[in-house]
């Protein structure tokens, strides 16, 4: 789903993005609710970037990547945490592209997400390549999402990827119970 966000584009920078886990639901400009094999996923576009809420088996995970005034947690390159019975893994990278490469990459990503049933993208009025895009999926018992945050004035694209799933110890124990021992 592609939407134009009804807010003015603020000239922020990729370096202004911060990451937070466990924040309360923030006001959103666009929301896509998904049901992915029993997991409820809410993709939320904020005026300042994104928030993903994941709920499954009474466990709630809330990820926020946004320009948050007063935040002291900058965007990390990687995070691994335990959230209830789940393992949460987050990674981010910043690409700096030439003007022509940036425009092409922006169009490519918006086309990918706009037509995907589990995708949500929002463009900002006044800047054709300023956008936030999100794509979620369920794969091998894990919920995964990717996001892209475009900053055309800098030629920077921030890409994140997140994986949330059963703790490996629990998964290994379950596999051992299901697989007969070899003698």
PDB file of C-alpha atoms in Angstrom:
ATOM      1  CA  UNK A   1       0.000   0.000   0.000  1.00  0.00           C
ATOM      2  CA  UNK A   2       1.360   3.406  -0.986  1.00  0.00           C
ATOM      3  CA  UNK A   3       0.092   6.583   0.612  1.00  0.00           C
ATOM      4  CA  UNK A   4       1.013  10.255   0.698  1.00  0.00           C
ATOM      5  CA  UNK A   5       1.575  11.258   4.299  1.00  0.00           C
ATOM      6  CA  UNK A   6      -0.438  14.302   5.291  1.00  0.00           C
ATOM      7  CA  UNK A   7       2.358  16.170   6.994  1.00  0.00           C
ATOM      8  CA  UNK A   8       5.051  18.532   5.881  1.00  0.00           C
ATOM      9  CA  UNK A   9       8.459  17.094   5.105  1.00  0.00           C
ATOM     10  CA  UNK A  10      10.904  18.161   7.764  1.00  0.00           C
ATOM     11  CA  UNK A  11      14.498  18.367   6.654  1.00  0.00           C
ATOM     12  CA  UNK A  12      15.817  15.702   9.016  1.00  0.00           C
ATOM     13  CA  UNK A  13      18.947  13.632   8.594  1.00  0.00           C
ATOM     14  CA  UNK A  14      19.687   9.929   8.753  1.00  0.00           C
ATOM     15  CA  UNK A  15      21.915  10.683  11.752  1.00  0.00           C
ATOM     16  CA  UNK A  16      18.820  11.957  13.636  1.00  0.00           C
ATOM     17  CA  UNK A  17      17.212   8.497  13.693  1.00  0.00           C
ATOM     18  CA  UNK A  18      17.025   6.751  17.035  1.00  0.00           C
ATOM     19  CA  UNK A  19      15.999   3.193  17.947  1.00  0.00           C
ATOM     20  CA  UNK A  20      13.810   2.092  20.845  1.00  0.00           C
ATOM     21  CA  UNK A  21      12.339  -1.204  21.941  1.00  0.00           C
ATOM     22  CA  UNK A  22       9.190  -1.312  24.093  1.00  0.00           C
ATOM     23  CA  UNK A  23       7.773   2.172  23.476  1.00  0.00           C
ATOM     24  CA  UNK A  24       4.044   2.745  23.738  1.00  0.00           C
ATOM     25  CA  UNK A  25       1.976   3.121  20.564  1.00  0.00           C
ATOM     26  CA  UNK A  26       2.737   6.525  19.003  1.00  0.00           C
ATOM     27  CA  UNK A  27       0.377   8.601  16.827  1.00  0.00           C
ATOM     28  CA  UNK A  28       0.578   7.301  13.249  1.00  0.00           C
ATOM     29  CA  UNK A  29      -0.101   8.882   9.860  1.00  0.00           C
ATOM     30  CA  UNK A  30      -0.757   5.496   8.206  1.00  0.00           C
ATOM     31  CA  UNK A  31      -1.272   1.966   9.599  1.00  0.00           C
ATOM     32  CA  UNK A  32      -1.391  -1.495   8.028  1.00  0.00           C
ATOM     33  CA  UNK A  33      -2.706  -4.334  10.218  1.00  0.00           C
ATOM     34  CA  UNK A  34      -1.584  -7.828   9.242  1.00  0.00           C
ATOM     35  CA  UNK A  35      -2.298 -11.352  10.438  1.00  0.00           C
ATOM     36  CA  UNK A  36       0.729 -13.566   9.716  1.00  0.00           C
ATOM     37  CA  UNK A  37      -0.003 -17.175  10.731  1.00  0.00           C
ATOM     38  CA  UNK A  38      -1.307 -16.253  14.173  1.00  0.00           C
ATOM     39  CA  UNK A  39       0.903 -13.227  14.742  1.00  0.00           C
ATOM     40  CA  UNK A  40      -0.693  -9.784  14.727  1.00  0.00           C
ATOM     41  CA  UNK A  41       1.610  -7.230  13.114  1.00  0.00           C
ATOM     42  CA  UNK A  42       0.880  -3.515  12.958  1.00  0.00           C
ATOM     43  CA  UNK A  43       3.047  -1.490  10.586  1.00  0.00           C
ATOM     44  CA  UNK A  44       2.856   2.191  11.554  1.00  0.00           C
ATOM     45  CA  UNK A  45       4.237   5.155   9.623  1.00  0.00           C
ATOM     46  CA  UNK A  46       4.995   8.059  11.918  1.00  0.00           C
ATOM     47  CA  UNK A  47       5.684  11.618  10.903  1.00  0.00           C
ATOM     48  CA  UNK A  48       9.201  10.938  12.128  1.00  0.00           C
ATOM     49  CA  UNK A  49       9.611   7.390  10.647  1.00  0.00           C
ATOM     50  CA  UNK A  50       8.238   3.988  11.767  1.00  0.00           C
ATOM     51  CA  UNK A  51       6.901   1.790  14.530  1.00  0.00           C
ATOM     52  CA  UNK A  52       6.133  -1.941  14.365  1.00  0.00           C
ATOM     53  CA  UNK A  53       3.960  -3.679  16.938  1.00  0.00           C
ATOM     54  CA  UNK A  54       4.020  -7.481  17.050  1.00  0.00           C
ATOM     55  CA  UNK A  55       1.741  -9.544  19.244  1.00  0.00           C
ATOM     56  CA  UNK A  56       1.721 -13.305  19.487  1.00  0.00           C
ATOM     57  CA  UNK A  57       0.869 -15.662  22.360  1.00  0.00           C
ATOM     58  CA  UNK A  58       0.506 -12.859  24.927  1.00  0.00           C
ATOM     59  CA  UNK A  59       3.924 -11.398  24.120  1.00  0.00           C
ATOM     60  CA  UNK A  60       4.112  -7.872  22.715  1.00  0.00           C
ATOM     61  CA  UNK A  61       7.134  -6.437  20.928  1.00  0.00           C
ATOM     62  CA  UNK A  62       7.264  -2.763  19.961  1.00  0.00           C
ATOM     63  CA  UNK A  63      10.068  -1.412  17.771  1.00  0.00           C
ATOM     64  CA  UNK A  64      10.392   2.298  17.028  1.00  0.00           C
ATOM     65  CA  UNK A  65      12.907   3.843  14.632  1.00  0.00           C
ATOM     66  CA  UNK A  66      12.295   7.558  14.415  1.00  0.00           C
ATOM     67  CA  UNK A  67      13.613  11.039  14.958  1.00  0.00           C
ATOM     68  CA  UNK A  68      12.686  11.235  18.645  1.00  0.00           C
ATOM     69  CA  UNK A  69      13.489  14.502  20.392  1.00  0.00           C
ATOM     70  CA  UNK A  70      15.379  13.879  23.609  1.00  0.00           C
ATOM     71  CA  UNK A  71      16.233  10.268  22.729  1.00  0.00           C
ATOM     72  CA  UNK A  72      19.652   9.195  23.907  1.00  0.00           C
ATOM     73  CA  UNK A  73      19.706   5.919  21.946  1.00  0.00           C
ATOM     74  CA  UNK A  74      21.077   6.508  18.446  1.00  0.00           C
ATOM     75  CA  UNK A  75      20.392   4.054  15.642  1.00  0.00           C
ATOM     76  CA  UNK A  76      22.592   1.017  16.374  1.00  0.00           C
ATOM     77  CA  UNK A  77      24.210  -1.132  13.689  1.00  0.00           C
ATOM     78  CA  UNK A  78      22.884  -4.229  15.454  1.00  0.00           C
ATOM     79  CA  UNK A  79      20.941  -5.365  18.512  1.00  0.00           C
ATOM     80  CA  UNK A  80      20.112  -8.810  19.905  1.00  0.00           C
ATOM     81  CA  UNK A  81      17.756  -9.033  22.892  1.00  0.00           C
ATOM     82  CA  UNK A  82      15.421 -11.440  24.618  1.00  0.00           C
ATOM     83  CA  UNK A  83      11.764 -10.267  24.561  1.00  0.00           C
ATOM     84  CA  UNK A  84       9.678 -12.673  26.607  1.00  0.00           C
ATOM     85  CA  UNK A  85      10.208 -16.090  24.996  1.00  0.00           C
ATOM     86  CA  UNK A  86      11.456 -14.521  21.767  1.00  0.00           C
ATOM     87  CA  UNK A  87      14.786 -13.542  20.351  1.00  0.00           C
ATOM     88  CA  UNK A  88      14.775 -10.085  18.813  1.00  0.00           C
ATOM     89  CA  UNK A  89      17.466  -9.175  16.280  1.00  0.00           C
ATOM     90  CA  UNK A  90      17.789  -5.770  14.623  1.00  0.00           C
ATOM     91  CA  UNK A  91      20.318  -4.478  12.105  1.00  0.00           C
ATOM     92  CA  UNK A  92      20.663  -1.124  10.340  1.00  0.00           C
ATOM     93  CA  UNK A  93      22.868   0.291   7.632  1.00  0.00           C
ATOM     94  CA  UNK A  94      23.142   3.646   5.935  1.00  0.00           C
ATOM     95  CA  UNK A  95      23.819   3.866   2.190  1.00  0.00           C
ATOM     96  CA  UNK A  96      25.037   7.091   0.612  1.00  0.00           C
ATOM     97  CA  UNK A  97      24.105   7.261  -3.068  1.00  0.00           C
ATOM     98  CA  UNK A  98      24.629   9.697  -5.936  1.00  0.00           C
ATOM     99  CA  UNK A  99      21.580  11.787  -6.908  1.00  0.00           C
ATOM    100  CA  UNK A 100      20.789   9.583  -9.939  1.00  0.00           C
ATOM    101  CA  UNK A 101      21.354   6.322  -8.048  1.00  0.00           C
ATOM    102  CA  UNK A 102      19.249   7.576  -5.164  1.00  0.00           C
ATOM    103  CA  UNK A 103      16.288   8.427  -7.410  1.00  0.00           C
ATOM    104  CA  UNK A 104      16.435   5.023  -9.112  1.00  0.00           C
ATOM    105  CA  UNK A 105      16.721   3.123  -5.826  1.00  0.00           C
ATOM    106  CA  UNK A 106      13.831   5.141  -4.344  1.00  0.00           C
ATOM    107  CA  UNK A 107      11.557   4.285  -7.288  1.00  0.00           C
ATOM    108  CA  UNK A 108      12.575   0.612  -7.117  1.00  0.00           C
ATOM    109  CA  UNK A 109      11.818   0.321  -3.376  1.00  0.00           C
ATOM    110  CA  UNK A 110       8.522   2.190  -3.593  1.00  0.00           C
ATOM    111  CA  UNK A 111       7.371  -0.072  -6.443  1.00  0.00           C
ATOM    112  CA  UNK A 112       8.365  -3.200  -4.479  1.00  0.00           C
ATOM    113  CA  UNK A 113       6.500  -2.180  -1.330  1.00  0.00           C
ATOM    114  CA  UNK A 114       3.477  -0.453  -2.902  1.00  0.00           C
ATOM    115  CA  UNK A 115       2.301  -3.614  -4.674  1.00  0.00           C
ATOM    116  CA  UNK A 116       3.076  -6.067  -1.864  1.00  0.00           C
ATOM    117  CA  UNK A 117       0.132  -7.202   0.300  1.00  0.00           C
ATOM    118  CA  UNK A 118       2.325  -6.944   3.426  1.00  0.00           C
ATOM    119  CA  UNK A 119       3.902  -3.621   2.502  1.00  0.00           C
ATOM    120  CA  UNK A 120       3.257  -0.039   3.554  1.00  0.00           C
ATOM    121  CA  UNK A 121       5.016   3.004   2.117  1.00  0.00           C
ATOM    122  CA  UNK A 122       4.444   6.673   2.693  1.00  0.00           C
ATOM    123  CA  UNK A 123       5.821   9.538   0.663  1.00  0.00           C
ATOM    124  CA  UNK A 124       6.139  13.070   1.975  1.00  0.00           C
ATOM    125  CA  UNK A 125       4.607  15.962   0.025  1.00  0.00           C
ATOM    126  CA  UNK A 126       7.115  18.350  -1.485  1.00  0.00           C
ATOM    127  CA  UNK A 127       9.937  15.861  -1.960  1.00  0.00           C
ATOM    128  CA  UNK A 128       9.346  13.068  -4.507  1.00  0.00           C
ATOM    129  CA  UNK A 129      12.000  10.766  -3.076  1.00  0.00           C
ATOM    130  CA  UNK A 130      11.400  11.337   0.646  1.00  0.00           C
ATOM    131  CA  UNK A 131       9.675   8.250   1.987  1.00  0.00           C
ATOM    132  CA  UNK A 132       9.448   5.562   4.633  1.00  0.00           C
ATOM    133  CA  UNK A 133       8.629   2.016   3.496  1.00  0.00           C
ATOM    134  CA  UNK A 134       8.012  -1.212   5.417  1.00  0.00           C
ATOM    135  CA  UNK A 135       7.556  -4.835   4.429  1.00  0.00           C
ATOM    136  CA  UNK A 136       6.683  -7.739   6.792  1.00  0.00           C
ATOM    137  CA  UNK A 137       6.597 -11.523   6.390  1.00  0.00           C
ATOM    138  CA  UNK A 138       6.427 -14.765   8.332  1.00  0.00           C
ATOM    139  CA  UNK A 139       9.191 -17.218   7.458  1.00  0.00           C
ATOM    140  CA  UNK A 140      10.167 -20.459   9.217  1.00  0.00           C
ATOM    141  CA  UNK A 141       8.262 -19.565  12.385  1.00  0.00           C
ATOM    142  CA  UNK A 142       9.771 -16.089  12.621  1.00  0.00           C
ATOM    143  CA  UNK A 143       8.250 -12.704  11.917  1.00  0.00           C
ATOM    144  CA  UNK A 144      10.576 -10.482   9.928  1.00  0.00           C
ATOM    145  CA  UNK A 145      10.340  -6.961   8.623  1.00  0.00           C
ATOM    146  CA  UNK A 146      12.467  -4.603   6.601  1.00  0.00           C
ATOM    147  CA  UNK A 147      12.245  -0.837   6.487  1.00  0.00           C
ATOM    148  CA  UNK A 148      13.720   1.907   4.338  1.00  0.00           C
ATOM    149  CA  UNK A 149      13.971   5.576   5.292  1.00  0.00           C
ATOM    150  CA  UNK A 150      14.956   7.965   2.508  1.00  0.00           C
ATOM    151  CA  UNK A 151      16.750  11.279   3.003  1.00  0.00           C
ATOM    152  CA  UNK A 152      17.125  12.738  -0.506  1.00  0.00           C
ATOM    153  CA  UNK A 153      18.736  15.990   0.638  1.00  0.00           C
ATOM    154  CA  UNK A 154      21.714  13.912   1.881  1.00  0.00           C
ATOM    155  CA  UNK A 155      21.457  11.135  -0.696  1.00  0.00           C
ATOM    156  CA  UNK A 156      21.146   8.678   2.194  1.00  0.00           C
ATOM    157  CA  UNK A 157      18.976   5.617   2.526  1.00  0.00           C
ATOM    158  CA  UNK A 158      18.666   3.917   5.919  1.00  0.00           C
ATOM    159  CA  UNK A 159      17.754   0.233   5.658  1.00  0.00           C
ATOM    160  CA  UNK A 160      16.788  -1.866   8.679  1.00  0.00           C
ATOM    161  CA  UNK A 161      15.927  -5.510   9.112  1.00  0.00           C
ATOM    162  CA  UNK A 162      14.371  -7.189  12.126  1.00  0.00           C
ATOM    163  CA  UNK A 163      13.783 -10.813  13.046  1.00  0.00           C
ATOM    164  CA  UNK A 164      11.645 -11.951  15.965  1.00  0.00           C
ATOM    165  CA  UNK A 165      11.212 -15.624  16.759  1.00  0.00           C
ATOM    166  CA  UNK A 166      11.370 -18.354  19.355  1.00  0.00           C
ATOM    167  CA  UNK A 167      14.551 -18.440  21.372  1.00  0.00           C
ATOM    168  CA  UNK A 168      17.066 -20.825  19.811  1.00  0.00           C
ATOM    169  CA  UNK A 169      17.260 -22.883  22.995  1.00  0.00           C
ATOM    170  CA  UNK A 170      13.491 -23.430  22.886  1.00  0.00           C
ATOM    171  CA  UNK A 171      13.589 -24.192  19.161  1.00  0.00           C
ATOM    172  CA  UNK A 172      16.433 -26.678  19.620  1.00  0.00           C
ATOM    173  CA  UNK A 173      14.603 -28.376  22.508  1.00  0.00           C
ATOM    174  CA  UNK A 174      11.413 -28.626  20.452  1.00  0.00           C
ATOM    175  CA  UNK A 175      13.331 -30.094  17.517  1.00  0.00           C
ATOM    176  CA  UNK A 176      14.984 -32.638  19.824  1.00  0.00           C
ATOM    177  CA  UNK A 177      11.551 -33.713  21.122  1.00  0.00           C
ATOM    178  CA  UNK A 178      10.256 -34.120  17.574  1.00  0.00           C
ATOM    179  CA  UNK A 179      13.310 -35.954  16.210  1.00  0.00           C
ATOM    180  CA  UNK A 180      13.917 -39.488  17.457  1.00  0.00           C
ATOM    181  CA  UNK A 181      17.372 -40.092  18.853  1.00  0.00           C
ATOM    182  CA  UNK A 182      19.748 -41.986  16.595  1.00  0.00           C
ATOM    183  CA  UNK A 183      21.536 -44.947  18.200  1.00  0.00           C
TER     184      UNK A 183
END
